[in-house]
Structures are given as structure tokens and as C-alpha cells.
Short mmCIF file of C-alpha atoms and ligand atoms in Angstrom, two decimals:
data_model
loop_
_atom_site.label_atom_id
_atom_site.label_comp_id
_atom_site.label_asym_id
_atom_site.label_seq_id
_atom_site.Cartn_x
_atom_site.Cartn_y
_atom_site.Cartn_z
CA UNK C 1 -21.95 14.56 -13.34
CA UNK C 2 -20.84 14.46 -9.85
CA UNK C 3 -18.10 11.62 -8.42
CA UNK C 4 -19.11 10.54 -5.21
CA UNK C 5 -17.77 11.62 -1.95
CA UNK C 6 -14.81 9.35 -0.85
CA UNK C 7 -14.00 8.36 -4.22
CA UNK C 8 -11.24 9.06 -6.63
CA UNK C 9 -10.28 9.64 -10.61
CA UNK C 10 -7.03 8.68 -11.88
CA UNK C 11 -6.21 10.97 -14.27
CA UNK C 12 -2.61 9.61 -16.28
CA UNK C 13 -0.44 11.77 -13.56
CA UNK C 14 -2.91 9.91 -10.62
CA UNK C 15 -2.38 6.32 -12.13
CA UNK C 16 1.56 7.08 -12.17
CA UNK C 17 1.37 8.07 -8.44
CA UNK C 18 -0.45 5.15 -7.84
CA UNK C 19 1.42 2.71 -9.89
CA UNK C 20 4.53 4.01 -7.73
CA UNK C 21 3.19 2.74 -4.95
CA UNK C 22 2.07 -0.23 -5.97
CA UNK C 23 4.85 -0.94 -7.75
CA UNK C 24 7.30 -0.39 -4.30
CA UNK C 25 4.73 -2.42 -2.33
CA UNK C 26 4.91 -5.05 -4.64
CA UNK C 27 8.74 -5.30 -4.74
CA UNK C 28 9.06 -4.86 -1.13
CA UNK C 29 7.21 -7.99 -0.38
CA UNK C 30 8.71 -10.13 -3.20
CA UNK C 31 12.60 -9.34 -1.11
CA UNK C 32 11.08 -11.19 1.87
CA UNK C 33 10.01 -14.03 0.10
CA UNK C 34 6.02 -12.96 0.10
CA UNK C 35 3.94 -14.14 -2.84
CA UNK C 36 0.87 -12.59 -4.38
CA UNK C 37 -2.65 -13.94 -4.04
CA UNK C 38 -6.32 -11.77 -4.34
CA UNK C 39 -9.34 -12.18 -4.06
CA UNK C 40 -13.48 -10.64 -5.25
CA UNK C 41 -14.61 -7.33 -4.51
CA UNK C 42 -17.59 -8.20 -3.49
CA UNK C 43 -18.32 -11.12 -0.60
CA UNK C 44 -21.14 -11.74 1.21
CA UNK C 45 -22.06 -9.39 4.25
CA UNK C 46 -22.05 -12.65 6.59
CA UNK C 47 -18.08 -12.58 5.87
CA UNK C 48 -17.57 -9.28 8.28
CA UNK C 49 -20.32 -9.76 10.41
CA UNK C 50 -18.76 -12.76 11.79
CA UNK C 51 -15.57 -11.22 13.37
CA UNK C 52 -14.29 -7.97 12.51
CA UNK C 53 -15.98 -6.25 14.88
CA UNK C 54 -19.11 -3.36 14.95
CA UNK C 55 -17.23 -0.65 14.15
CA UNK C 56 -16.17 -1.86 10.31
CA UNK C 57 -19.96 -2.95 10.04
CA UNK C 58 -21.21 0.02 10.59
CA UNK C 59 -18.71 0.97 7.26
CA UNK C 60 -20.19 -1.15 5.21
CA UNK C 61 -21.28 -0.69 1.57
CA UNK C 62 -23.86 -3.46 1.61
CA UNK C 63 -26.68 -3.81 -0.33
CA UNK C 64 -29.35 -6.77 -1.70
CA UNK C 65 -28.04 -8.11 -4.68
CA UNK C 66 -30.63 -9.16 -7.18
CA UNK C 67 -30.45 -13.20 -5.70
CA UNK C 68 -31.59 -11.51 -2.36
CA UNK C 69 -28.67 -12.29 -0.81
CA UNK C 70 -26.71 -9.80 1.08
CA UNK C 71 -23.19 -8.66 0.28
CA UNK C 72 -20.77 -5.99 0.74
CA UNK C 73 -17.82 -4.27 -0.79
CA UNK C 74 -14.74 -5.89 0.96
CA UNK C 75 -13.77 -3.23 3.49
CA UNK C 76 -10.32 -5.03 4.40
CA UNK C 77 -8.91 -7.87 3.08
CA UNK C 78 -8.44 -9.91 6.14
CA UNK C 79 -11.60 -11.94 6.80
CA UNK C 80 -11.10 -12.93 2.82
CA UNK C 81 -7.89 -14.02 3.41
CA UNK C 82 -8.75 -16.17 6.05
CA UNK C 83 -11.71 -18.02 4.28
CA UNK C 84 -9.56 -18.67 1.43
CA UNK C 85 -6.97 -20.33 3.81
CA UNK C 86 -9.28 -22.12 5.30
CA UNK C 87 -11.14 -23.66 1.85
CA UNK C 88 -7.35 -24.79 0.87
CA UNK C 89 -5.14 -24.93 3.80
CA UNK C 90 -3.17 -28.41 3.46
CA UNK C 91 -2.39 -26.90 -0.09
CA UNK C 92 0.33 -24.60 0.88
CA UNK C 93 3.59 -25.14 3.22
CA UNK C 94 3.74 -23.17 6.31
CA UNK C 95 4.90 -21.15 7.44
CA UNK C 96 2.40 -19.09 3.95
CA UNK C 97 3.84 -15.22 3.76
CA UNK C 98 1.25 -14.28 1.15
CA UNK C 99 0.36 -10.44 0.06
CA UNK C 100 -2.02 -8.73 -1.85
CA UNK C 101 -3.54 -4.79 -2.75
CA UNK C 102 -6.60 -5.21 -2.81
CA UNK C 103 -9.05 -1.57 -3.23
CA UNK C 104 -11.07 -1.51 -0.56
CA UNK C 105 -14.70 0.18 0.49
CA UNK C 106 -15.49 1.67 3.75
CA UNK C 107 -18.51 4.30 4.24
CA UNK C 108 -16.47 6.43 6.06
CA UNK C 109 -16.80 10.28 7.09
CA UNK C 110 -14.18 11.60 4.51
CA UNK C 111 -11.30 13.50 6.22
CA UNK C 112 -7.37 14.11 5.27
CA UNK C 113 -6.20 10.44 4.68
CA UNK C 114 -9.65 8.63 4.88
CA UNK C 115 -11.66 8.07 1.65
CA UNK C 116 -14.42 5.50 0.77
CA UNK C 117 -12.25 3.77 -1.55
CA UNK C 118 -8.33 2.89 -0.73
CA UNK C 119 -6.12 0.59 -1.92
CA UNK C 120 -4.60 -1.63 1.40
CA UNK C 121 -1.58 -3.27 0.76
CA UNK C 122 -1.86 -6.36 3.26
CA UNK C 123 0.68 -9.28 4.34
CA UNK C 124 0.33 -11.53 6.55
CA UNK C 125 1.56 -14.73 7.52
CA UNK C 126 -0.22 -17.96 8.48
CA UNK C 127 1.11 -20.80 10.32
CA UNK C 128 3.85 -19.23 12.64
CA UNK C 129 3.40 -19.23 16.14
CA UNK C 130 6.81 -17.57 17.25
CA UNK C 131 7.34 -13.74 17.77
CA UNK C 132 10.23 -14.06 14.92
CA UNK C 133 7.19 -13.51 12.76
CA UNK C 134 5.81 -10.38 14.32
CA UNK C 135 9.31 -9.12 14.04
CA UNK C 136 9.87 -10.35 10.63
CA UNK C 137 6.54 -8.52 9.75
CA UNK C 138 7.60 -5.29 11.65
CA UNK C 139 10.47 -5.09 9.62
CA UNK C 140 8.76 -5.80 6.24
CA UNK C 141 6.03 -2.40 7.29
CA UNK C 142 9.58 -0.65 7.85
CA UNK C 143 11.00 -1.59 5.04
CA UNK C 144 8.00 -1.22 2.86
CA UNK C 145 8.36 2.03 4.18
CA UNK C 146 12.01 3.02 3.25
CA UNK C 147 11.71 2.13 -0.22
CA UNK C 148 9.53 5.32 -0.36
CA UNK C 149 12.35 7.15 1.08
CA UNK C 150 11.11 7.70 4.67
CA UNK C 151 13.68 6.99 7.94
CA UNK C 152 13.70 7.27 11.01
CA UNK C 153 12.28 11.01 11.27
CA UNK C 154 9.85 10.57 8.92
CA UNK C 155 7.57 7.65 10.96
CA UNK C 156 7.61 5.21 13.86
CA UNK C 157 5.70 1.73 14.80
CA UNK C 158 4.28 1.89 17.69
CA UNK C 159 4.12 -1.47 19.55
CA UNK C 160 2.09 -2.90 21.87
CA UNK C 161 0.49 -6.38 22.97
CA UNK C 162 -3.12 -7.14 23.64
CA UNK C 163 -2.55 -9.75 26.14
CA UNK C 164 -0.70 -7.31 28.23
CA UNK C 165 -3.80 -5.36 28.70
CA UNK C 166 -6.10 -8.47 29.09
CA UNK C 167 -3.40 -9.64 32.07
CA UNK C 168 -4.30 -6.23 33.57
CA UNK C 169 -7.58 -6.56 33.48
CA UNK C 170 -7.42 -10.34 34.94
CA UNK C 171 -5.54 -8.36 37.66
CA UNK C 172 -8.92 -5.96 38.47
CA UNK C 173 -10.88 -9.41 37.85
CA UNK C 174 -12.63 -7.66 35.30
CA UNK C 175 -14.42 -10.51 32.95
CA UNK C 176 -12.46 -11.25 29.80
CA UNK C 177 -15.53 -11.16 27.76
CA UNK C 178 -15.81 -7.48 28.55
CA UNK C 179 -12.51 -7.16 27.44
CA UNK C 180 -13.46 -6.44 23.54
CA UNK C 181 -15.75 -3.61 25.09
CA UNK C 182 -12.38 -2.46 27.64
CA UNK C 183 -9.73 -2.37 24.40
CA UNK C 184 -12.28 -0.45 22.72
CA UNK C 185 -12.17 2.39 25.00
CA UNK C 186 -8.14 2.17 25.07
CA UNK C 187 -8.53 2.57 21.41
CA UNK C 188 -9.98 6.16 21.59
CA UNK C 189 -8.07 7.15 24.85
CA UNK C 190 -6.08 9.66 22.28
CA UNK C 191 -8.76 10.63 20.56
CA UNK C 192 -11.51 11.28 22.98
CA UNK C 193 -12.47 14.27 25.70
CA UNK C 194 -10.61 12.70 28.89
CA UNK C 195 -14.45 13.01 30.71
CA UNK C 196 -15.80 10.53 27.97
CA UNK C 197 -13.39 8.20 29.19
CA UNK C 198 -13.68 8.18 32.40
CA UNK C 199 -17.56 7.28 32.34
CA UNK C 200 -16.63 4.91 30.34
CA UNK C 201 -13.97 3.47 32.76
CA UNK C 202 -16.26 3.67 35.27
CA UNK C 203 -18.63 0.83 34.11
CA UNK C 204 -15.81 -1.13 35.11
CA UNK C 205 -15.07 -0.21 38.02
CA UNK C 206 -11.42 1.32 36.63
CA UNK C 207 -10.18 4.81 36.90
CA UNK C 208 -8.30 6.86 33.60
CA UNK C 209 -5.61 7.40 36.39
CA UNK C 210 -5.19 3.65 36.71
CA UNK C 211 -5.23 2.89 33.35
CA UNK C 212 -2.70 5.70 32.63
CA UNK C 213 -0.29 3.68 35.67
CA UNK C 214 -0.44 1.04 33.65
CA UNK C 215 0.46 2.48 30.40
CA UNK C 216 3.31 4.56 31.77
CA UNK C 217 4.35 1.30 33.52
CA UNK C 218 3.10 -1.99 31.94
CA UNK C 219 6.33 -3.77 33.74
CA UNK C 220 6.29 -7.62 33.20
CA UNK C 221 3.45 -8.00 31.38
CA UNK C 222 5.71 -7.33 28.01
CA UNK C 223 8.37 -10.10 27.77
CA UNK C 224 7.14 -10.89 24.49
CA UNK C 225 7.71 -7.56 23.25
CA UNK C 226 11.77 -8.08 24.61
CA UNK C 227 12.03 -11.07 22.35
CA UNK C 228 10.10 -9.24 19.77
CA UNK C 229 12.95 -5.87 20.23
CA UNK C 230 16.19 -8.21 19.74
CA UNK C 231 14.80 -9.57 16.76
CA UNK C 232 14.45 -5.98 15.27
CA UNK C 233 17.84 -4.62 16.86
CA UNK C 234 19.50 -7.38 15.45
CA UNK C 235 18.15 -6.17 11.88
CA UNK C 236 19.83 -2.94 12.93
CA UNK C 237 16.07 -1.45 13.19
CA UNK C 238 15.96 -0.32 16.82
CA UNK C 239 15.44 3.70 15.66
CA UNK C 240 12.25 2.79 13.61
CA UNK C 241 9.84 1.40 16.20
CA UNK C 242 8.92 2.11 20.29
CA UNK C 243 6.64 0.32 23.00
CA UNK C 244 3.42 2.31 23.44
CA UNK C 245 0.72 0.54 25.12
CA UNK C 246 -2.03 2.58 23.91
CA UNK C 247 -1.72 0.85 20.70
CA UNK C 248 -4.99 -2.11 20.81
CA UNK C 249 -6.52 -1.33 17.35
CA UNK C 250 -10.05 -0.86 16.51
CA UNK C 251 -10.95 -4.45 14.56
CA UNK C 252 -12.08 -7.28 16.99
CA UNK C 253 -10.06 -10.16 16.12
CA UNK C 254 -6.24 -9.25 16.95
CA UNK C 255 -5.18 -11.78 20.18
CA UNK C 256 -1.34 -11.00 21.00
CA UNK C 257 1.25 -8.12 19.61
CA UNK C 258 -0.35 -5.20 17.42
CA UNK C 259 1.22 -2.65 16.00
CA UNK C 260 0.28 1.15 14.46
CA UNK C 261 2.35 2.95 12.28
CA UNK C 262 2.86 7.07 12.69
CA UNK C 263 4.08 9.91 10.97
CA UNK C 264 6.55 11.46 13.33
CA UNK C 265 5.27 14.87 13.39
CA UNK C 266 1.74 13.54 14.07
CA UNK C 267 -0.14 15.07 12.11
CA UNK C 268 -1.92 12.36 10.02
CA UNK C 269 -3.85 9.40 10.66
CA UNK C 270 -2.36 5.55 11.21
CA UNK C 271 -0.20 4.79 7.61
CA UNK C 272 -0.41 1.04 8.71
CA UNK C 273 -1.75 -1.05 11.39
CA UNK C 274 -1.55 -5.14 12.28
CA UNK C 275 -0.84 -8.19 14.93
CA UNK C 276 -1.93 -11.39 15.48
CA UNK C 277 -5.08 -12.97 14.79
CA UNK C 278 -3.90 -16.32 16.00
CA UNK C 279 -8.03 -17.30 16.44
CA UNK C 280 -9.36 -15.86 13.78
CA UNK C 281 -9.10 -18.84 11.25
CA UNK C 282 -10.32 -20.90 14.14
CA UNK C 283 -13.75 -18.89 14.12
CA UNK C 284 -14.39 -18.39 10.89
CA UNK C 285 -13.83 -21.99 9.92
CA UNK C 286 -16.21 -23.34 12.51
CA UNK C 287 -13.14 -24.55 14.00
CA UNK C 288 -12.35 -27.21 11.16
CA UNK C 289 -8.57 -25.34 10.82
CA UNK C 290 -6.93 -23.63 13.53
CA UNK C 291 -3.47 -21.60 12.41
CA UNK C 292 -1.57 -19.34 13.96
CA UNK C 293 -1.93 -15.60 11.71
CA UNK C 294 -0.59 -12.46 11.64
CA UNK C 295 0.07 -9.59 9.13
CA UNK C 296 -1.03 -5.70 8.47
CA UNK C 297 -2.67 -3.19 6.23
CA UNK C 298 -1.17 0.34 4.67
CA UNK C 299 -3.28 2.52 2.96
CA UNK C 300 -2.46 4.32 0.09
CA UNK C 301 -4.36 7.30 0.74
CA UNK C 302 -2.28 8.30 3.96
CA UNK C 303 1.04 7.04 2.36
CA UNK C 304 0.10 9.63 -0.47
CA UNK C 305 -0.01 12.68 1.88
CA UNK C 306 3.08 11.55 3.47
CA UNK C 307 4.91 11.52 0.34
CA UNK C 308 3.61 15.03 -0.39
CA UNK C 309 4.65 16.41 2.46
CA UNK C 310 7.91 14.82 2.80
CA UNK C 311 10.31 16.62 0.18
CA UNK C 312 13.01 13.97 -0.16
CA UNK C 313 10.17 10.93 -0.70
CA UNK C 314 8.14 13.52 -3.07
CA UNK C 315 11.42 14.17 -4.84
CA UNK C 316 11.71 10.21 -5.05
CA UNK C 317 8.56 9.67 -6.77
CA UNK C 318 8.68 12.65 -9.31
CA UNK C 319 12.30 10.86 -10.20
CA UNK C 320 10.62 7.84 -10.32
CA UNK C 321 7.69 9.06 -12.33
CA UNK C 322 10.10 11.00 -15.10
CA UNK C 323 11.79 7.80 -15.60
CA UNK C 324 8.43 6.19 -17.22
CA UNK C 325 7.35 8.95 -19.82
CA UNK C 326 4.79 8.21 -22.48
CA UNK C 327 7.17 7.73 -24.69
CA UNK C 328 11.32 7.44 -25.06
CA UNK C 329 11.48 7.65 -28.59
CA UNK C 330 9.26 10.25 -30.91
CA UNK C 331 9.50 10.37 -34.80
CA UNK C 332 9.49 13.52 -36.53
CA UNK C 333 8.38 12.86 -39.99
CA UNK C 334 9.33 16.13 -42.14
CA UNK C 335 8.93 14.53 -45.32
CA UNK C 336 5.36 12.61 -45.78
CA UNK C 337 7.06 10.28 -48.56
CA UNK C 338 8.97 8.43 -45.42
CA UNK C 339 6.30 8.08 -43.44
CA UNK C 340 6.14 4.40 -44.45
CA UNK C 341 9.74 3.95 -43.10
CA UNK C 342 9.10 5.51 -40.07
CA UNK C 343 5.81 3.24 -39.67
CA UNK C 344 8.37 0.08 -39.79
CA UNK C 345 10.87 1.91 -37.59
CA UNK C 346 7.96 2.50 -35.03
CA UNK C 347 6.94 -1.20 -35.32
CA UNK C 348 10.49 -2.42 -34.91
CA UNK C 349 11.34 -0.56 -32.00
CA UNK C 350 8.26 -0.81 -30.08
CA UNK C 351 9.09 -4.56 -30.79
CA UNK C 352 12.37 -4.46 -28.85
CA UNK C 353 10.88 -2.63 -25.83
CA UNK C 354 11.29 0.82 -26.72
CA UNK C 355 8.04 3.44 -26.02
CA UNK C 356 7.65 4.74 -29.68
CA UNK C 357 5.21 7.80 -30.11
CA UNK C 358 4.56 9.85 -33.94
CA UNK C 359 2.33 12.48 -35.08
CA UNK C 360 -0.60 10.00 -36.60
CA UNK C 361 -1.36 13.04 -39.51
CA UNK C 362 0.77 14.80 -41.71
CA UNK C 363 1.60 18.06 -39.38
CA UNK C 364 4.32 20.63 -39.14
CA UNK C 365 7.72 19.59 -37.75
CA UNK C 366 7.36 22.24 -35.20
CA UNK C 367 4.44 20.76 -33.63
CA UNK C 368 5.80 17.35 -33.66
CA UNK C 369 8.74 18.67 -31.71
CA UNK C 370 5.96 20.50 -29.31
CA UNK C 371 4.79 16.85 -28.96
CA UNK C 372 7.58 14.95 -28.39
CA UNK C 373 8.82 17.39 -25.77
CA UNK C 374 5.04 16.92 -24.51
CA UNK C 375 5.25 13.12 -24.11
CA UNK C 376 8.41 13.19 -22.14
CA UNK C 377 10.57 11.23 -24.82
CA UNK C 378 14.48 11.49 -24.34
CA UNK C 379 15.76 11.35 -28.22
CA UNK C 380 13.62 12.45 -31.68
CA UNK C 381 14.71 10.71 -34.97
CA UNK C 382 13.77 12.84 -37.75
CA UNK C 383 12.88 11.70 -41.39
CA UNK C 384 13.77 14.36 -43.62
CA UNK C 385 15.85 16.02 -46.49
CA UNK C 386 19.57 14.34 -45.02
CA UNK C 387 18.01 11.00 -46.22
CA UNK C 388 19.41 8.29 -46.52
CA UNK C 389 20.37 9.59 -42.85
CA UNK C 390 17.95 10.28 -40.11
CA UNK C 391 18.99 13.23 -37.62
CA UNK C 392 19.00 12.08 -34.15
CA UNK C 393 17.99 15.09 -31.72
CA UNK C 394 18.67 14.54 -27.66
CA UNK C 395 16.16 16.74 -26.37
CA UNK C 396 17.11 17.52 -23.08
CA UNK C 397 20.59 18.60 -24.29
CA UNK C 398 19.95 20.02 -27.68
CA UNK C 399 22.90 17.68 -29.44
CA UNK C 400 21.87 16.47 -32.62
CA UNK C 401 24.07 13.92 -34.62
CA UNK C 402 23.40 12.87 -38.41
CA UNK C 403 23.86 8.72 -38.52
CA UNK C 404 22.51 6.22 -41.65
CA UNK C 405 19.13 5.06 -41.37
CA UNK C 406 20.61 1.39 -41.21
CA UNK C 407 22.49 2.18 -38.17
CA UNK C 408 19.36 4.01 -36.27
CA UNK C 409 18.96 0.52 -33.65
CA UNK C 410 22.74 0.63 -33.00
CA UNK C 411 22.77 4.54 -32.46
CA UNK C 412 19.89 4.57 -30.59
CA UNK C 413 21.61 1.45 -28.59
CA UNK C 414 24.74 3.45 -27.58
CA UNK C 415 22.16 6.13 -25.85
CA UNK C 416 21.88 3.75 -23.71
CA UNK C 417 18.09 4.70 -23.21
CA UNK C 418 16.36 2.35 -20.51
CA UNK C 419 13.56 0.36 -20.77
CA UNK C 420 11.52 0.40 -17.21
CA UNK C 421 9.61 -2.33 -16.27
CA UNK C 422 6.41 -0.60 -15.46
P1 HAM T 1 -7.05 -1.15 9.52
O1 HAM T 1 -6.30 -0.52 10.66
O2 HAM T 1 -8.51 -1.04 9.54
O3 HAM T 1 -6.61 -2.67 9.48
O4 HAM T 1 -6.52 -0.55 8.17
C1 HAM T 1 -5.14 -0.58 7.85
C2 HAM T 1 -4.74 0.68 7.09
O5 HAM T 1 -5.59 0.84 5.96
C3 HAM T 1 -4.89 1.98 7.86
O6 HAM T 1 -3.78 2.21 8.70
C4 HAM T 1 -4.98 2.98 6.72
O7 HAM T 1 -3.70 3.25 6.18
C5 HAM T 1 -5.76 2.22 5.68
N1 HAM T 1 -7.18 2.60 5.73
C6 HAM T 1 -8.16 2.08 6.50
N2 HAM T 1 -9.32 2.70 6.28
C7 HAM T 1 -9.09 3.64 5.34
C8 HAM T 1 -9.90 4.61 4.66
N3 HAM T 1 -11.19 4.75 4.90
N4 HAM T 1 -9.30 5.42 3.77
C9 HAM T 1 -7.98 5.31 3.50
N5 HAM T 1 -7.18 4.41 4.09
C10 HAM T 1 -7.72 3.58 4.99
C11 HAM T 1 -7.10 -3.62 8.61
O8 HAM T 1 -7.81 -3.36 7.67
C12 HAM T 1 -6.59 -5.02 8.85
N6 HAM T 1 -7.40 -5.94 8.04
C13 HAM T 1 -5.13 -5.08 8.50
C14 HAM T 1 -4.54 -6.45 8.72
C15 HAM T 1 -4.09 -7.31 7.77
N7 HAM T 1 -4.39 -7.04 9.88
C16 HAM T 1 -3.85 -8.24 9.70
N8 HAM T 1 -3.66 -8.41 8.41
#
């Protein structure tokens, strides 16, 4: 039995990778004051149709459902978020910093950092005109960032502004509704054979030589992005992020400042991408609410590599990871007769918090002590012939330490073991 290409297990060491990210996306968002919301899996194809643009559409894992009606796995988040706002706007104060992690579903070639399935972390905020919220959502990606470990060597956002290209092409008095088309082509300027482009370019009447003027030079066209950069130097963030025109992004509905995150050495795909969308609720509610929108998506896929191939954020996680074993606490019972004891101890302690773990059949005491080495626990407590004392056994160090049975919660309260969240 095959998986499918694109898509994952999680095997236990998988799920504890994951959960670290998860886990630092979630916490990340809660210090700026973002709350959680979600949404289905499954929405109707009509959703992305509307306005994301051809290029997620022709990602799509659609299908008929058996009502006839057509659907499709949620490839982003985005166009859900924004029909949810719109059902229950007037609910919620604005400026509304929601987040969420959805897994998402694209049909996608498979390549280093791009599967069919991904989790997206995605914030956003809805209701806030003013570039204080791109910054403020610049500096969460960063910071969402950091908590894996990364600096300034280790990535950059690369910021740009979409109305700074449509102000050039209003310059050429190229038609705005040909821009879509235009930003498209700026999209894959990196990424395609310099020819391609040109013919492209052409169709407009533009040259790659002119368009690479502009990007070497987009002059006054940027104030926003000034206002934007003294928000973020004020933050003390000036090393983590650059102006680089060539930034558009591929989905259809961004208006005004997007942004692409990078791994310095360049040699994955975007880790995170976002801007405004200051129409999009407009559009999709028939325009019955109009708010101002913004936010971004990281993958977890491309954060993933990243972390492998960055030593100090690797060394991170595995920390991270060692601090959450199966279990903190194993029993050894060496004499069957107080196996009942231990089965109160086990209930006790897993009662306070602690992660409790015994053999569940009589077995030798050697093999339990295979096992609790095995399931990562810090201290054994063995039930044997010094009753009525248990032997304590630190296994990392070796020290073992007779104490009374009635004293084991106390004891194992001055080893001061912690008890993680997650
Ligand atoms: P996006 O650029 O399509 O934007 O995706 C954002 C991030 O999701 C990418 O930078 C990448 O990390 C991850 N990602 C996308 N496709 C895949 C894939 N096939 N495999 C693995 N990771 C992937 C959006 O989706 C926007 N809706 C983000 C947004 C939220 N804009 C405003 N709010």
C-alpha cells in the first residue's frame, strides 16, 4: 500500500517535529495579541474560483461530491477567511488580528519544499487601513521566525508594493486591467529563461531592459514602503527585511505592499509570503462589506528544511523535542506482589501531571530498565526487596537514592522534574 505523492506520515518523531512548529507558531501569534479561529477542509470550488487567481485553480483537488455539487480541498486559507468575515463582520472589533494552521491541499508538482499537503500558518488582520499594520505583520513573520532560532543570516523579507508597479505601468499607459496579466510575468522574472520574458513583455509594448530600470530604480513610487521601514527600524528590525521590487506574488487578489520571505543562502523556495488584500472582502461579499485586510502564509514544509539545514535551529528543536519524552517517570516493578502499589502510584502521579510509563506484564527488571531508558523518562522508582522504601534511579546520571514509599511525591518533587505543556 502506496501513500500518495505529495503526502506525508507522521510517525511519533514526525508529529513531535510538527507539534514544534505548531506549537512556536501558535505562541508567536498569541504575544501580539492574535487569536485563533479555523475553519472546514473542504469548501465549495466556487470559493477559489472567484478571486485567487488561475494559477491556484489549476492546483485544485476538486471533485463532485455525491450532492453534485462541486468542492475542493482548501488550498489556502485566505478566501475562507474572508467569507467567514464577511457572514459575521459587525461581530468582532476592529481592528480583528485573527490566526489559524490550517493543512492545506494543492496538486502541485512535488519538489524540495512543495508537497500536496502543508500545514500554512496564516494571520492576517482585517479592518486596518494604515501601513502600521503591514509593519506590525512584518514583524510578527520575523518574529515567528526567531522563535525557531533563525536571525538575520539565516532569512530576509523581501518587500515590495504592488501599486508601485501599477503607477509604472499607468506611466507606459498600459491598461490596468492588463495589469493582473503584467504582475504575473514580474512574478516569474527570477524564475524564467530571460527570452520567455521578453515575448512576453513585448505584448505590451515594454522591454525586460525597462522593466529592469525600474526595478533597480523604482524612485518615488515607494513612500509607503519609507513609512512602512521606520515602523520596523523602530522595532530595532532593520537587518531582517530589504526593498526588492520583484516581489508581486503569484495569487490575484493582493492590492498594496506584499512581501516574500527567503532563506539567505537561496537555496529553497518562499518560507512565507503576504500583503494587502484591501478588496478582497469587497468582492467576495458582493460588495455588502468592504474592510481593509492584510496578513500571510508560512508553510511548514519549507520551514522544516530550513530547520534541518540550519544547525543552531535543528539543535533548538531536538532540545525542544527531548524535553517532551514519552514518559518522565517509569516504574520498575521487581517484585510482582507490589504491583498493586505501583498501579496507585501510576494513577496518582499521572493525576498531578507527571508522564507515568510501566511494563504492563510481569517482565525482567532488566528489560524494564531497557524500556524506561527507551521512553526517554528522567528518574525510575523501583518496587522491590528495600520495601517499605522504593529506590529512586536518575538515569541520565546513574545516582540512585533509597527514600520511604510515603515520601516518593515529595522526593520526586525536589527533582524538580518539569511538566511541559505540550
Ligand atoms: P502562498 O504564497 O500561496 O500564499 O503560500 C504561502 C506559503 O505557504 C508559501 O510561502 C509556502 O511556505 C507555503 N506553501 C504554499 N504552497 C505549498 C506547497 N504546495 N507545499 C508546501 N508549502 C506550501 C497564500 O497561500 C496566501 N493565502 C497567504 C496569505 C494569507 N495572504 C494573506 N493572508
Amino acid at each position: 500500500m502506496q501513500l500518495l505523492p505529495g503526502f506525508r506520515d507522521f510517525f511519533p518523531e514526525d508529529c513531535a517535529r510538527r507539534n514544534y512548529i505548531l506549537a512556536h507558531w501558535r505562541e508567536v501569534c498569541r504575544r501580539y495579541g492574535f487569536v485563533e479561529y479555523d475553519g472546514p477542509v473542504l469548501e465549495t470550488e466556487e470559493l477559489y474560483r472567484k478571486k485567487s487567481g488561475d494559477e491556484i485553480v489549476k492546483q485544485l483537488f476538486n471533485f463532485c461530491d455525491k450532492g453534485e455539487r462541486a468542492v475542493a480541498m482548501r488550498p489556502e486559507m485566505t478566501p475562507t477567511l474572508a467569507r467567514m468575515v464577511a457572514t459575521r463582520e459587525r461581530d468582532f472589533k476592529k481592528p480583528m488580528k485573527w490566526f489559524s494552521m490550517p493543512q492545506c491541499f494543492r496538486y502541485e508538482k512535488q519538489q524540495r519544499g512543495r508537497l500536496r499537503e502543508f500545514y500554512q500558518l496564516n494571520c492576517d488582520i482585517i479592518g486596518e487601513p494604515s501601513v502600521a499594520a503591514d509593519a506590525e505583520m512584518i514583524a510578527l513573520v520575523i518574529d515567528v521566525l526567531r522563535s525557531f532560532g533563525f536571525t538575520e543570516n539565516d532569512f530576509v523579507v523581501r518587500v515590495s508594493d504592488r501599486d508601485a508597479w501599477l503607477a509604472f505601468l499607468a506611466a507606459k499607459n498600459i491598461d490596468v486591467p492588463r495589469g493582473q496579466e503584467f504582475l504575473q510575468i514580474v512574478d516569474k522574472l527570477e524564475r524564467e529563461a530571460p527570452e520567455a520574458v521578453e515575448a512576453k513583455l513585448k505584448s505590451f509594448g515594454l522591454t525586460l531592459d525597462e522593466v529592469r530600470a525600474f526595478i533597480a530604480n523604482p524612485g518615488e513610487h515607494l513612500e509607503k514602503f519609507n513609512e512602512l521601514s521606520a515602523e520596523l527600524n523602530a522595532r530595532g528590525l532593520n537587518a531582517f527585511y530589504q526593498l526588492d521590487p520583484t516581489i508581486v506574488r503569484g495569487l490575484a487578489y493582493y492590492t498594496g505592499i506584499v512581501f516574500e520571505v527567503f532563506d539567505r543562502s537561496k537555496k529553497l523556495r518562499a518560507l512565507a509570503g503576504g500583503g494587502r488584500y484591501d478588496n478582497l472582502l469587497r468582492d467576495m461579499s458582493d460588495g455588502k462589506v468592504s474592510l481593509h485586510a492584510l496578513g500571510f502564509g508560512m508553510g511548514d514544509v519549507v520551514l522544516g528544511e530550513l530547520i534541518n539545514d540550519t544547525p543552531h535551529a535543528l539543535e533548538k528543536m531536538q532540545h525542544w523535542i527531548e524535553q517532551r519524552p514519552a514518559a518522565q517517570v517509569y516504574l520498575v516493578i521487581a517484585k510482582e506482589e507490589r504491583r498493586s502499589t505501583a498501579l496507585a502510584d501510576a494513577q496518582r502521579l499521572r493525576e498531578l501531571g507527571f508522564r507515568v510509563d510501566f511494563s504492563l506484564t510481569p517482565s525482567k527488571v532488566g528489560k524494564q530498565f531497557q524500556a524506561a531508558e527507551q521512553s526517554g523518562a528522567r528518574v525510575t522508582i523501583l518496587y522491590g526487596d528495600e520495601w517499605p522504601n522504593v529506590k529512586f534511579k536518575t538515569l541520565a546520571t546513574r545516582d540512585e537514592f533509597l527514600a520511604a514509599h510515603d515520601s516518593l511525591i515529595a522526593k520526586l518533587d525536589e527533582l524538580k522534574l518539569t511538566i511541559e505543556e505540550f
